[in-house]
Structures are given as C-alpha cells and as structure tokens.
C-alpha cells in the first residue's frame, strides 16, 4: 500500500511512518520482458553434503556459509568439503548471511534473532530481535536486504536492523514469492526461488525481475547423489574483485562456479 502522507514534505512527522512501500507508476502488466539466462558450470568444487546451506557469502577474502537445521556459521574453502572453522548455533535455525565488509549478519528462520559477528575468526558481537521470518540476506549500499518467503524484499538499517522500506517483486506484473537465498550485485539482487532451480535477478528500486536464470543443470549434476526432498538449490555468492559466481544447494556434495549465458 502506498502511503501518500509519507510523500509529503513533512519529513519529520514521517519518522513515525511504517516502512515505505516503493512502487513505480507504470508497474504492471506492461513490464518489459526479463532476460532468460542459463547457469553453465565452469568448475565443480567439493561441498559438505551434510551442510543445510542457507547463506553463502564472501567476507574479507574468505568464503562463509550459514547452515540451517543443525545450525552454524562456518568458513569454507573451494579445496575441501570440511569447514575450516565453524561455530555451532544450537537452538536456532540459521538462515541468510550478509557482509558489510566489517561484520557478518546472520538471519534465523523463525527465531526472530539476527546474529552480528565481527573479527577473524568471527565472534558474536550482538543479537538483534526482529519480527517475522528470515530467509535470505545480502548487503547493498548501506542496507541489508531480507527475503522472508513472501514476494516482498525488505531493506533494513544494519545498525539496529529496523526496516526502512520494502518492495514487491514482480515478474511482468505477477508477484514472485518463495524468494530464499540472496546475493546483492551492483545492478540487481539475485534470489533463489525455494524448491526450484530458478534464480531471479531483481531490480532494487522497482522489484521488477530483470532476469530469470535456469540453474537446472546444477540440480541435474547432483541428481542421484542427494537423498532429501529438501536438498534444493540454495546458496549464491559473488566473489568481490573477480565477480565469479558460485552456486550450491542444501545437502549438495558440490559447489559450482557458473557463468550466465543467453539460451542457445
Ligand atoms: N527455509 O529455508 C525455506 C526458510 C526453511 C526451510 C526449512 C525446511 C525444513 C527443514 C527440515 C529439515 C529436513 C532435513
Ligand atoms: Ca548469498
């Protein structure tokens, strides 16, 4: 819902307003068609097949993973499946993981607790309570972007995690829910669609889906080596500097480096 009151110049009074819902005037059925891309595997690396991947994130030159179910934060490498370091988080179900370069931010699914980590190895600096579910998380231009299983992306202030604004994700006018792991890129946010082999690339400002990425070759590559209905594509990380893209899945034995190409 748009809040006309907030768009008035009475900005002081607007401090009390709920998060702003951003919309473009022409959002709707006339949305331009998204790009159709395919994720092609260029390298295959080992991944711990017991890791219920909920977040994949480069931080200070290292690769980190948040795992759900049993739950931990771990530092991993492309050379081996076993984590190089990990800290268990008993009693919670960890989810999305983001880095602002200085800290790691880790969501929980239904525990309404955000873990904030700093230092190397990371130490828990604080926990922040928030309402609702936590699915995916990434950091973009001073804000943490959160998915919660709905078609809404929420933008939070990293300082106290209060929600500043939100945007609805649409594909040619149709809301897209089940957005799970996220990765913030310069020109859009990548989102895994839960229980699918599809990754969406979404415009930050309008929520429009810019690209639909078919990552089914990856699910195909692990087929026969995963044994759970919940072993689905989840985990996207872009390497700062090189911009290499890595994708994996929950309980998958492989972590893939991919390139995105147009369909043949
Ligand atoms: N979420 O990632 C979609 C937010 C939550 C997934 C929870 C899946 C059920 C966990 C049961 C564990 C079975 C191995
Ligand atoms: Ca990520």
Short mmCIF file of N, CA and C in Angstrom, two decimals, residues 19-24 27 145-148 150-155 163-170 176 179 189 202-208:
data_model
loop_
_atom_site.label_atom_id
_atom_site.label_comp_id
_atom_site.label_asym_id
_atom_site.label_seq_id
_atom_site.Cartn_x
_atom_site.Cartn_y
_atom_site.Cartn_z
N UNK A 19 7.56 1.20 7.22
CA UNK A 19 8.45 1.15 6.06
C UNK A 19 7.75 1.58 4.78
N UNK A 20 8.45 2.34 3.97
CA UNK A 20 7.85 2.81 2.71
C UNK A 20 7.79 1.67 1.71
N UNK A 21 6.65 1.57 1.08
CA UNK A 21 6.49 0.57 0.01
C UNK A 21 6.80 1.28 -1.28
N UNK A 22 7.88 0.86 -1.94
CA UNK A 22 8.23 1.54 -3.19
C UNK A 22 7.48 0.95 -4.36
N UNK A 23 7.11 1.81 -5.27
CA UNK A 23 6.37 1.38 -6.45
C UNK A 23 6.74 2.28 -7.60
N UNK A 24 6.69 1.74 -8.78
CA UNK A 24 6.88 2.62 -9.94
C UNK A 24 5.51 2.91 -10.52
N UNK A 27 4.32 0.31 -12.98
CA UNK A 27 4.49 -1.11 -12.69
C UNK A 27 3.21 -1.84 -13.07
N UNK A 145 19.35 -6.37 2.81
CA UNK A 145 18.16 -6.75 2.06
C UNK A 145 17.74 -8.14 2.54
N UNK A 146 16.48 -8.27 2.96
CA UNK A 146 16.00 -9.53 3.53
C UNK A 146 14.82 -10.08 2.73
N UNK A 147 14.85 -11.39 2.50
CA UNK A 147 13.66 -12.07 1.99
C UNK A 147 13.06 -12.85 3.16
N UNK A 148 11.74 -13.13 3.06
CA UNK A 148 11.08 -13.83 4.17
C UNK A 148 10.09 -14.88 3.67
N UNK A 150 7.99 -14.46 1.27
CA UNK A 150 6.92 -13.80 0.52
C UNK A 150 7.53 -13.15 -0.73
N UNK A 151 6.73 -12.38 -1.44
CA UNK A 151 7.22 -11.67 -2.62
C UNK A 151 7.77 -10.30 -2.26
N UNK A 152 7.97 -10.05 -0.96
CA UNK A 152 8.47 -8.74 -0.52
C UNK A 152 9.94 -8.83 -0.16
N UNK A 153 10.72 -7.87 -0.66
CA UNK A 153 12.10 -7.70 -0.18
C UNK A 153 12.09 -6.52 0.77
N UNK A 154 12.73 -6.69 1.93
CA UNK A 154 12.74 -5.65 2.96
C UNK A 154 14.14 -5.10 3.13
N UNK A 155 14.22 -3.79 3.27
CA UNK A 155 15.52 -3.11 3.38
C UNK A 155 15.69 -2.62 4.82
N UNK A 163 13.39 -1.89 9.83
CA UNK A 163 13.03 -1.94 8.42
C UNK A 163 12.75 -0.53 7.91
N UNK A 164 13.46 -0.16 6.86
CA UNK A 164 13.32 1.20 6.34
C UNK A 164 12.36 1.27 5.15
N UNK A 165 12.38 0.25 4.31
CA UNK A 165 11.49 0.26 3.16
C UNK A 165 11.32 -1.16 2.66
N UNK A 166 10.42 -1.32 1.73
CA UNK A 166 10.19 -2.65 1.15
C UNK A 166 9.74 -2.50 -0.29
N UNK A 167 9.91 -3.56 -1.05
CA UNK A 167 9.49 -3.52 -2.44
C UNK A 167 8.90 -4.90 -2.79
N UNK A 168 7.89 -4.89 -3.62
CA UNK A 168 7.30 -6.16 -4.04
C UNK A 168 7.97 -6.65 -5.32
N UNK A 169 8.30 -7.92 -5.35
CA UNK A 169 8.99 -8.50 -6.51
C UNK A 169 7.95 -9.02 -7.50
N UNK A 170 8.03 -8.53 -8.72
CA UNK A 170 7.06 -8.94 -9.73
C UNK A 170 7.75 -9.35 -11.02
N UNK A 176 6.23 -12.58 -7.14
CA UNK A 176 7.09 -13.77 -7.08
C UNK A 176 7.45 -14.03 -5.62
N UNK A 179 11.10 -16.42 -2.27
CA UNK A 179 12.47 -15.96 -2.52
C UNK A 179 13.33 -16.38 -1.34
N UNK A 189 19.55 -7.75 -7.38
CA UNK A 189 19.75 -8.77 -6.35
C UNK A 189 19.33 -10.13 -6.91
N UNK A 202 16.70 -9.28 -9.63
CA UNK A 202 15.62 -8.33 -9.32
C UNK A 202 16.16 -6.91 -9.21
N UNK A 203 15.44 -5.97 -9.76
CA UNK A 203 15.81 -4.56 -9.66
C UNK A 203 15.52 -4.05 -8.24
N UNK A 204 16.52 -3.42 -7.63
CA UNK A 204 16.36 -2.95 -6.24
C UNK A 204 15.24 -1.92 -6.10
N UNK A 205 15.15 -1.03 -7.05
CA UNK A 205 14.24 0.11 -6.89
C UNK A 205 12.79 -0.27 -7.16
N UNK A 206 12.56 -1.09 -8.16
CA UNK A 206 11.19 -1.36 -8.58
C UNK A 206 10.70 -2.76 -8.21
N UNK A 207 11.61 -3.67 -7.87
CA UNK A 207 11.24 -5.05 -7.59
C UNK A 207 10.99 -5.88 -8.84
N UNK A 208 11.16 -5.26 -9.98
CA UNK A 208 10.93 -6.00 -11.23
C UNK A 208 11.99 -7.06 -11.46
#
